[in-house]
Amino acid sequence: MNEQRKKPRFPFPRYPRGWFQIAYSDEVESGSVHPLHYFGRDFVLFRTESGELSLLDAFCPHLGAHLGYGGHVEGESIRCPFHAWEFGGDGRCTKVPYARRIPNKSSIKTHHVREINGLIMMWFDIDGAEPSFEIPEIPETNLEEWTPFAKRRWKIRTHNQEMAENVVDIAHFRYVHGMKIVPQPHLIEPNYPVLKMETKTIMETPAGDVEGILSVEAHGFGFSTSRFTGLVRTTVIASVTPIDDEYVDVRFSFTVHKGQGDSIARGIGKAFTAEIARQLEEDKPIWEHKTYFEKPMLCDGDGPVGAFRRWCRNFYPEWYIEQAAREYREAHGTIA
Ligand code: FES
Ligand SMILES: [Fe+2]
């Protein structure tokens, strides 16, 4: 582990359990090697010549080289740039070219990866536990009916949980994003691992106000879909992955239903992408500079922040929650 400790910004744990996007499938070709830094740790992602994808801890157990910098795929293994030891996708050492015997225990820790919806996702659990849920396949990846993803990416100084809280913070839609009304969700369902929210919205368009439905599904803190129906159906997949104690990596993938023809969908897609990206830019400075109150002063027009925060606790083990609260108290003297 190569995690650094600073004064914690939040009184809850930094790294929730779940599936988190680490790349797009089309960025990782056969034979390619990618160094990654997420969860305050270093990893190497590679695809073998037969197309198998693997995510390993970055450092070679021999003398510690980072396999992601100068490592090469050799058939079904990755070769270390330092002394050419080779490791399979299961992390086992398969070859030491200058030794008669491969040392016992010479293996590297592997991590669960899934390729789904055109995304490459890794499983993270602070205790190293196996995946306890899966990300569903979504219909929007069917290119007969939906446009290919338009992609946007941001690095933001915040926490997954803080970004996710936006969904239930209904008043901010009016006052940050300029929505015509404070949306009144007719459905909020915080189950493990999926939180659902559905609300009527009013979108301003050049053709006048259009009523629509926004329906959000958050599968833990790493992957969510927001579906807008109204004039046309549009979907944005939001992926948020912790980088380290301070930052998260945010990828938005946009797609539009082609029901009214390709060129209309493309035009709407551009406007939709620009609008949602604009909304995120409005949230960003607030997220980057806000503090977190455990007992916020809420009013009767606010959304169900308390229920949301209880849902969040599902994604951290109890000892981790206690440790984060203790470290926060020690650093700041108190929890507000
Ligand atoms: S450090 Fe990797 S082979 Fe020596
Ligand atoms: Fe927002």
CSV table of C-alpha atoms and ligand atoms in Angstrom, one decimal:
chain,number,residue,atom,x,y,z
A,1,MET,CA,0.0,0.0,0.0
A,2,ASN,CA,1.3,3.4,-0.9
A,3,GLU,CA,-1.3,5.6,0.7
A,4,GLN,CA,-0.5,8.9,2.2
A,5,ARG,CA,-2.3,10.4,5.2
A,6,LYS,CA,-3.4,14.0,5.4
A,7,LYS,CA,-5.9,15.8,7.6
A,8,PRO,CA,-9.2,14.2,6.5
A,9,ARG,CA,-11.7,16.5,4.9
A,10,PHE,CA,-14.7,14.3,5.6
A,11,PRO,CA,-15.8,12.4,8.7
A,12,PHE,CA,-16.7,9.3,6.7
A,13,PRO,CA,-14.4,6.8,4.9
A,14,ARG,CA,-12.6,7.8,1.8
A,15,TYR,CA,-13.0,4.6,-0.3
A,16,PRO,CA,-16.5,3.0,-0.6
A,17,ARG,CA,-17.1,-0.5,-1.8
A,18,GLY,CA,-18.3,-1.2,-5.3
A,19,TRP,CA,-17.6,-1.1,-9.0
A,20,PHE,CA,-15.7,1.8,-10.4
A,21,GLN,CA,-14.8,2.7,-14.0
A,22,ILE,CA,-11.0,2.7,-14.7
A,23,ALA,CA,-11.1,3.0,-18.5
A,24,TYR,CA,-13.2,2.6,-21.6
A,25,SER,CA,-13.0,-0.8,-23.4
A,26,ASP,CA,-11.9,0.8,-26.6
A,27,GLU,CA,-8.9,2.5,-24.9
A,28,VAL,CA,-7.4,-0.9,-24.0
A,29,GLU,CA,-6.3,-2.8,-27.1
A,30,SER,CA,-4.9,-6.3,-27.1
A,31,GLY,CA,-1.2,-6.2,-26.1
A,32,SER,CA,-1.5,-2.8,-24.4
A,33,VAL,CA,-0.3,-2.0,-20.9
A,34,HIS,CA,-1.7,0.9,-18.8
A,35,PRO,CA,-0.5,2.3,-15.5
A,36,LEU,CA,-3.3,3.4,-13.2
A,37,HIS,CA,-3.6,5.3,-9.9
A,38,TYR,CA,-6.9,4.9,-8.0
A,39,PHE,CA,-7.9,4.5,-4.4
A,40,GLY,CA,-4.5,5.9,-3.4
A,41,ARG,CA,-2.8,2.8,-4.9
A,42,ASP,CA,-1.0,1.9,-8.1
A,43,PHE,CA,-2.2,-0.7,-10.6
A,44,VAL,CA,-1.4,-2.1,-14.0
A,45,LEU,CA,-4.1,-2.9,-16.5
A,46,PHE,CA,-3.3,-5.0,-19.5
A,47,ARG,CA,-4.9,-7.0,-22.2
A,48,THR,CA,-3.2,-10.2,-23.4
A,49,GLU,CA,-2.8,-11.1,-27.0
A,50,SER,CA,-5.9,-13.3,-26.8
A,51,GLY,CA,-7.9,-10.4,-25.5
A,52,GLU,CA,-8.1,-11.3,-21.8
A,53,LEU,CA,-8.1,-8.3,-19.5
A,54,SER,CA,-6.3,-8.2,-16.1
A,55,LEU,CA,-5.8,-5.7,-13.4
A,56,LEU,CA,-2.9,-6.3,-11.0
A,57,ASP,CA,-1.1,-4.4,-8.2
A,58,ALA,CA,1.5,-2.3,-10.0
A,59,PHE,CA,4.7,-3.5,-8.4
A,60,CYS,CA,6.8,-6.5,-9.4
A,61,PRO,CA,7.5,-8.7,-6.3
A,62,HIS,CA,11.1,-9.1,-7.4
A,63,LEU,CA,12.7,-5.7,-7.0
A,64,GLY,CA,9.7,-3.5,-7.2
A,65,ALA,CA,9.5,-2.1,-10.7
A,66,HIS,CA,6.2,-0.6,-11.8
A,67,LEU,CA,4.9,-3.0,-14.5
A,68,GLY,CA,2.9,-0.2,-16.1
A,69,TYR,CA,5.9,1.8,-17.1
A,70,GLY,CA,7.9,-0.2,-19.7
A,71,GLY,CA,6.1,-3.5,-19.1
A,72,HIS,CA,5.2,-5.5,-22.2
A,73,VAL,CA,2.6,-8.1,-23.0
A,74,GLU,CA,4.2,-11.4,-24.0
A,75,GLY,CA,1.4,-13.7,-25.3
A,76,GLU,CA,-0.8,-14.2,-22.2
A,77,SER,CA,1.7,-12.7,-19.7
A,78,ILE,CA,3.1,-9.3,-18.8
A,79,ARG,CA,6.9,-8.9,-18.7
A,80,CYS,CA,8.5,-6.7,-16.2
A,81,PRO,CA,10.7,-4.0,-17.6
A,82,PHE,CA,13.4,-4.5,-15.0
A,83,HIS,CA,14.6,-8.1,-15.2
A,84,ALA,CA,12.1,-9.6,-17.5
A,85,TRP,CA,10.1,-11.8,-15.1
A,86,GLU,CA,6.7,-12.6,-16.5
A,87,PHE,CA,3.3,-12.8,-14.8
A,88,GLY,CA,0.0,-14.2,-16.0
A,89,GLY,CA,-3.4,-12.5,-15.7
A,90,ASP,CA,-3.9,-14.5,-12.5
A,91,GLY,CA,-0.8,-12.7,-11.0
A,92,ARG,CA,1.4,-15.9,-10.9
A,93,CYS,CA,5.0,-15.7,-12.1
A,94,THR,CA,5.2,-17.7,-15.3
A,95,LYS,CA,8.8,-17.2,-16.2
A,96,VAL,CA,12.2,-16.0,-14.8
A,97,PRO,CA,14.4,-16.1,-17.9
A,98,TYR,CA,17.7,-16.4,-16.0
A,99,ALA,CA,16.7,-18.7,-13.2
A,100,ARG,CA,16.4,-22.5,-13.0
A,101,ARG,CA,13.5,-22.3,-10.5
A,102,ILE,CA,10.6,-19.8,-10.2
A,103,PRO,CA,10.5,-18.7,-6.5
A,104,ASN,CA,7.5,-19.8,-4.5
A,105,LYS,CA,5.1,-17.1,-3.6
A,106,SER,CA,6.2,-14.9,-6.5
A,107,SER,CA,2.8,-13.7,-7.4
A,108,ILE,CA,1.0,-10.3,-7.6
A,109,LYS,CA,-2.4,-9.4,-6.2
A,110,THR,CA,-5.1,-9.4,-8.8
A,111,HIS,CA,-8.3,-7.4,-8.8
A,112,HIS,CA,-11.8,-8.1,-10.2
A,113,VAL,CA,-12.5,-6.4,-13.5
A,114,ARG,CA,-15.6,-6.4,-15.7
A,115,GLU,CA,-16.2,-5.1,-19.2
A,116,ILE,CA,-19.7,-3.9,-19.4
A,117,ASN,CA,-21.6,-1.2,-21.3
A,118,GLY,CA,-18.3,-0.3,-23.0
A,119,LEU,CA,-16.7,0.5,-19.7
A,120,ILE,CA,-13.9,-1.3,-17.8
A,121,MET,CA,-14.7,-1.4,-14.1
A,122,MET,CA,-12.8,-2.6,-11.1
A,123,TRP,CA,-14.2,-3.9,-7.8
A,124,PHE,CA,-12.9,-2.2,-4.7
A,125,ASP,CA,-13.5,-3.3,-1.1
A,126,ILE,CA,-11.3,-2.0,1.7
A,127,ASP,CA,-11.4,-5.5,3.3
A,128,GLY,CA,-10.6,-7.2,0.0
A,129,ALA,CA,-14.0,-8.9,0.0
A,130,GLU,CA,-15.4,-10.5,-3.2
A,131,PRO,CA,-18.0,-8.6,-5.3
A,132,SER,CA,-21.4,-8.5,-3.6
A,133,PHE,CA,-23.3,-7.0,-6.5
A,134,GLU,CA,-23.0,-6.5,-10.3
A,135,ILE,CA,-23.5,-3.6,-12.7
A,136,PRO,CA,-26.4,-4.4,-15.1
A,137,GLU,CA,-26.1,-4.2,-18.8
A,138,ILE,CA,-28.0,-1.2,-20.1
A,139,PRO,CA,-30.1,-1.0,-23.3
A,140,GLU,CA,-28.4,2.2,-24.4
A,141,THR,CA,-25.3,0.4,-25.7
A,142,ASN,CA,-27.4,-1.0,-28.6
A,143,LEU,CA,-26.1,1.2,-31.4
A,144,GLU,CA,-29.0,0.4,-33.7
A,145,GLU,CA,-31.1,2.6,-31.4
A,146,TRP,CA,-28.7,4.8,-29.6
A,147,THR,CA,-25.9,7.2,-30.6
A,148,PRO,CA,-22.3,6.2,-29.7
A,149,PHE,CA,-21.2,7.7,-26.4
A,150,ALA,CA,-20.0,11.3,-26.3
A,151,LYS,CA,-17.5,11.4,-23.5
A,152,ARG,CA,-16.4,14.0,-21.1
A,153,ARG,CA,-14.0,13.8,-18.2
A,154,TRP,CA,-13.1,15.9,-15.1
A,155,LYS,CA,-10.8,15.6,-12.1
A,156,ILE,CA,-12.6,17.0,-9.1
A,157,ARG,CA,-11.5,17.7,-5.6
A,158,THR,CA,-14.4,15.9,-3.7
A,159,HIS,CA,-15.7,12.6,-2.5
A,160,ASN,CA,-18.0,10.1,-4.3
A,161,GLN,CA,-20.6,10.5,-1.6
A,162,GLU,CA,-20.7,14.3,-1.8
A,163,MET,CA,-21.4,14.1,-5.6
A,164,ALA,CA,-24.0,11.4,-5.1
A,165,GLU,CA,-25.8,13.5,-2.5
A,166,ASN,CA,-26.7,15.9,-5.4
A,167,VAL,CA,-29.4,13.4,-6.5
A,168,VAL,CA,-31.5,13.9,-3.3
A,169,ASP,CA,-30.6,17.6,-2.9
A,170,ILE,CA,-33.6,18.7,-4.8
A,171,ALA,CA,-33.3,22.4,-4.0
A,172,HIS,CA,-29.9,22.8,-5.7
A,173,PHE,CA,-31.4,22.0,-9.1
A,174,ARG,CA,-33.4,25.2,-8.9
A,175,TYR,CA,-30.7,27.4,-7.4
A,176,VAL,CA,-27.4,26.0,-8.9
A,177,HIS,CA,-28.7,24.7,-12.3
A,178,GLY,CA,-31.5,27.2,-12.9
A,179,MET,CA,-34.2,24.6,-13.3
A,180,LYS,CA,-37.6,26.3,-13.4
A,181,ILE,CA,-38.9,24.4,-10.4
A,182,VAL,CA,-37.6,22.7,-7.3
A,183,PRO,CA,-38.2,19.1,-8.5
A,184,GLN,CA,-40.6,17.0,-6.4
A,185,PRO,CA,-39.5,13.4,-6.7
A,186,HIS,CA,-42.4,10.9,-6.8
A,187,LEU,CA,-40.0,8.1,-6.1
A,188,ILE,CA,-36.9,7.8,-3.9
A,189,GLU,CA,-35.9,4.3,-3.1
A,190,PRO,CA,-32.6,3.8,-1.3
A,191,ASN,CA,-32.0,0.0,-1.4
A,192,TYR,CA,-28.7,-1.8,-1.4
A,193,PRO,CA,-26.9,-1.4,-3.8
A,194,VAL,CA,-29.3,0.6,-6.0
A,195,LEU,CA,-30.7,4.0,-5.1
A,196,LYS,CA,-33.5,5.1,-7.4
A,197,MET,CA,-35.0,8.6,-7.8
A,198,GLU,CA,-37.6,9.7,-10.3
A,199,THR,CA,-39.0,13.2,-10.7
A,200,LYS,CA,-40.8,15.4,-13.2
A,201,THR,CA,-38.7,18.2,-14.6
A,202,ILE,CA,-39.2,21.2,-16.8
A,203,MET,CA,-36.6,21.8,-19.4
A,204,GLU,CA,-36.2,25.1,-21.2
A,205,THR,CA,-35.7,24.6,-24.9
A,206,PRO,CA,-35.8,27.0,-27.9
A,207,ALA,CA,-39.2,25.6,-28.6
A,208,GLY,CA,-40.5,26.5,-25.1
A,209,ASP,CA,-40.7,24.6,-21.9
A,210,VAL,CA,-40.9,20.9,-22.1
A,211,GLU,CA,-42.1,18.6,-19.4
A,212,GLY,CA,-40.1,15.4,-18.9
A,213,ILE,CA,-39.2,12.7,-16.5
A,214,LEU,CA,-35.7,12.3,-15.0
A,215,SER,CA,-35.0,8.9,-13.6
A,216,VAL,CA,-31.8,8.2,-11.8
A,217,GLU,CA,-30.3,4.8,-10.7
A,218,ALA,CA,-27.1,4.9,-8.7
A,219,HIS,CA,-25.5,1.5,-8.4
A,220,GLY,CA,-23.3,2.3,-5.4
A,221,PHE,CA,-21.1,5.3,-5.8
A,222,GLY,CA,-19.2,4.3,-8.9
A,223,PHE,CA,-21.9,4.0,-11.6
A,224,SER,CA,-25.1,5.8,-12.2
A,225,THR,CA,-27.5,6.3,-15.1
A,226,SER,CA,-29.7,9.4,-15.5
A,227,ARG,CA,-32.4,9.0,-18.1
A,228,PHE,CA,-34.4,12.0,-19.4
A,229,THR,CA,-37.6,11.5,-21.3
A,230,GLY,CA,-39.5,14.3,-22.9
A,231,LEU,CA,-39.0,15.5,-26.4
A,232,VAL,CA,-36.4,12.7,-26.9
A,233,ARG,CA,-34.8,10.1,-24.7
A,234,THR,CA,-31.3,10.9,-23.5
A,235,THR,CA,-29.1,9.1,-21.0
A,236,VAL,CA,-26.0,10.0,-19.2
A,237,ILE,CA,-23.8,7.4,-17.5
A,238,ALA,CA,-21.9,9.0,-14.7
A,239,SER,CA,-18.8,7.2,-13.4
A,240,VAL,CA,-16.9,8.5,-10.4
A,241,THR,CA,-13.7,6.8,-9.2
A,242,PRO,CA,-11.7,7.9,-6.2
A,243,ILE,CA,-8.1,8.8,-7.2
A,244,ASP,CA,-6.7,9.5,-3.8
A,245,ASP,CA,-7.5,11.2,-0.5
A,246,GLU,CA,-8.5,14.4,-2.4
A,247,TYR,CA,-9.6,13.8,-5.9
A,248,VAL,CA,-12.1,11.8,-7.9
A,249,ASP,CA,-12.0,10.9,-11.6
A,250,VAL,CA,-15.3,11.7,-13.3
A,251,ARG,CA,-16.4,10.3,-16.7
A,252,PHE,CA,-19.7,11.2,-18.3
A,253,SER,CA,-20.9,9.1,-21.2
A,254,PHE,CA,-23.8,10.6,-23.2
A,255,THR,CA,-26.2,8.9,-25.6
A,256,VAL,CA,-29.4,9.9,-27.4
A,257,HIS,CA,-32.2,7.6,-28.7
A,258,LYS,CA,-32.3,7.7,-32.5
A,259,GLY,CA,-36.1,7.4,-32.7
A,260,GLN,CA,-36.4,10.6,-34.7
A,261,GLY,CA,-33.5,9.9,-37.0
A,262,ASP,CA,-29.8,10.0,-36.9
A,263,SER,CA,-29.2,13.7,-37.6
A,264,ILE,CA,-31.8,15.0,-35.1
A,265,ALA,CA,-30.3,12.6,-32.5
A,266,ARG,CA,-26.8,13.9,-33.2
A,267,GLY,CA,-27.9,17.6,-32.9
A,268,ILE,CA,-29.8,16.9,-29.7
A,269,GLY,CA,-26.8,14.9,-28.4
A,270,LYS,CA,-24.5,17.9,-28.8
A,271,ALA,CA,-26.9,20.3,-27.0
A,272,PHE,CA,-27.6,17.7,-24.3
A,273,THR,CA,-23.9,17.0,-23.7
A,274,ALA,CA,-23.1,20.7,-23.5
A,275,GLU,CA,-26.0,21.3,-21.1
A,276,ILE,CA,-25.2,18.5,-18.6
A,277,ALA,CA,-21.5,19.4,-18.8
A,278,ARG,CA,-22.4,23.0,-18.0
A,279,GLN,CA,-24.4,21.7,-15.0
A,280,LEU,CA,-21.4,19.7,-13.7
A,281,GLU,CA,-19.2,22.8,-14.1
A,282,GLU,CA,-21.7,24.6,-11.9
A,283,ASP,CA,-21.5,22.0,-9.2
A,284,LYS,CA,-17.8,21.6,-9.3
A,285,PRO,CA,-16.7,24.8,-7.4
A,286,ILE,CA,-19.3,24.0,-4.7
A,287,TRP,CA,-18.1,20.5,-4.3
A,288,GLU,CA,-14.4,21.5,-4.3
A,289,HIS,CA,-14.8,24.1,-1.5
A,290,LYS,CA,-17.7,23.0,0.7
A,291,THR,CA,-17.5,21.4,4.1
A,292,TYR,CA,-19.5,18.5,5.3
A,293,PHE,CA,-21.9,18.8,8.3
A,294,GLU,CA,-22.9,15.6,10.0
A,295,LYS,CA,-26.0,17.4,11.3
A,296,PRO,CA,-26.9,20.0,8.6
A,297,MET,CA,-29.6,22.5,9.3
A,298,LEU,CA,-32.3,21.3,6.9
A,299,CYS,CA,-35.7,22.8,6.1
A,300,ASP,CA,-39.0,21.2,5.1
A,301,GLY,CA,-38.3,21.9,1.4
A,302,ASP,CA,-35.1,19.9,1.3
A,303,GLY,CA,-34.8,16.4,-0.1
A,304,PRO,CA,-34.2,13.2,2.0
A,305,VAL,CA,-30.6,13.9,2.9
A,306,GLY,CA,-30.8,11.8,6.1
A,307,ALA,CA,-32.2,8.7,4.2
A,308,PHE,CA,-29.5,9.1,1.6
A,309,ARG,CA,-26.7,9.2,4.2
A,310,ARG,CA,-28.1,6.1,5.9
A,311,TRP,CA,-27.9,4.4,2.4
A,312,CYS,CA,-24.3,5.5,2.1
A,313,ARG,CA,-23.3,3.5,5.2
A,314,ASN,CA,-24.0,0.3,3.4
A,315,PHE,CA,-20.8,0.8,1.4
A,316,TYR,CA,-18.3,1.0,4.2
A,317,PRO,CA,-17.6,-1.6,6.9
A,318,GLU,CA,-18.4,-0.5,10.5
A,319,TRP,CA,-14.7,-0.4,11.6
A,320,TYR,CA,-13.9,1.9,8.6
A,321,ILE,CA,-16.8,4.2,9.6
A,322,GLU,CA,-15.5,4.3,13.2
A,323,GLN,CA,-11.9,4.8,12.1
A,324,ALA,CA,-12.8,7.7,9.8
A,325,ALA,CA,-14.8,9.5,12.4
A,326,ARG,CA,-12.0,9.0,15.0
A,327,GLU,CA,-9.4,10.3,12.6
A,328,TYR,CA,-11.6,13.3,11.7
A,329,ARG,CA,-12.2,14.1,15.4
A,330,GLU,CA,-8.5,13.8,16.2
A,331,ALA,CA,-7.5,16.2,13.3
A,332,HIS,CA,-10.3,18.7,13.8
A,333,GLY,CA,-11.2,18.4,17.4
A,334,THR,CA,-14.9,17.8,16.7
A,335,ILE,CA,-17.4,16.7,14.2
A,336,ALA,CA,-19.7,19.5,13.2
B,1,FES,S1,11.8,-6.0,-10.6
B,1,FES,FE1,10.5,-7.0,-12.0
B,1,FES,S2,11.8,-8.5,-12.8
B,1,FES,FE2,13.0,-7.5,-11.3
B,2,FE,FE,-25.9,19.2,-9.5
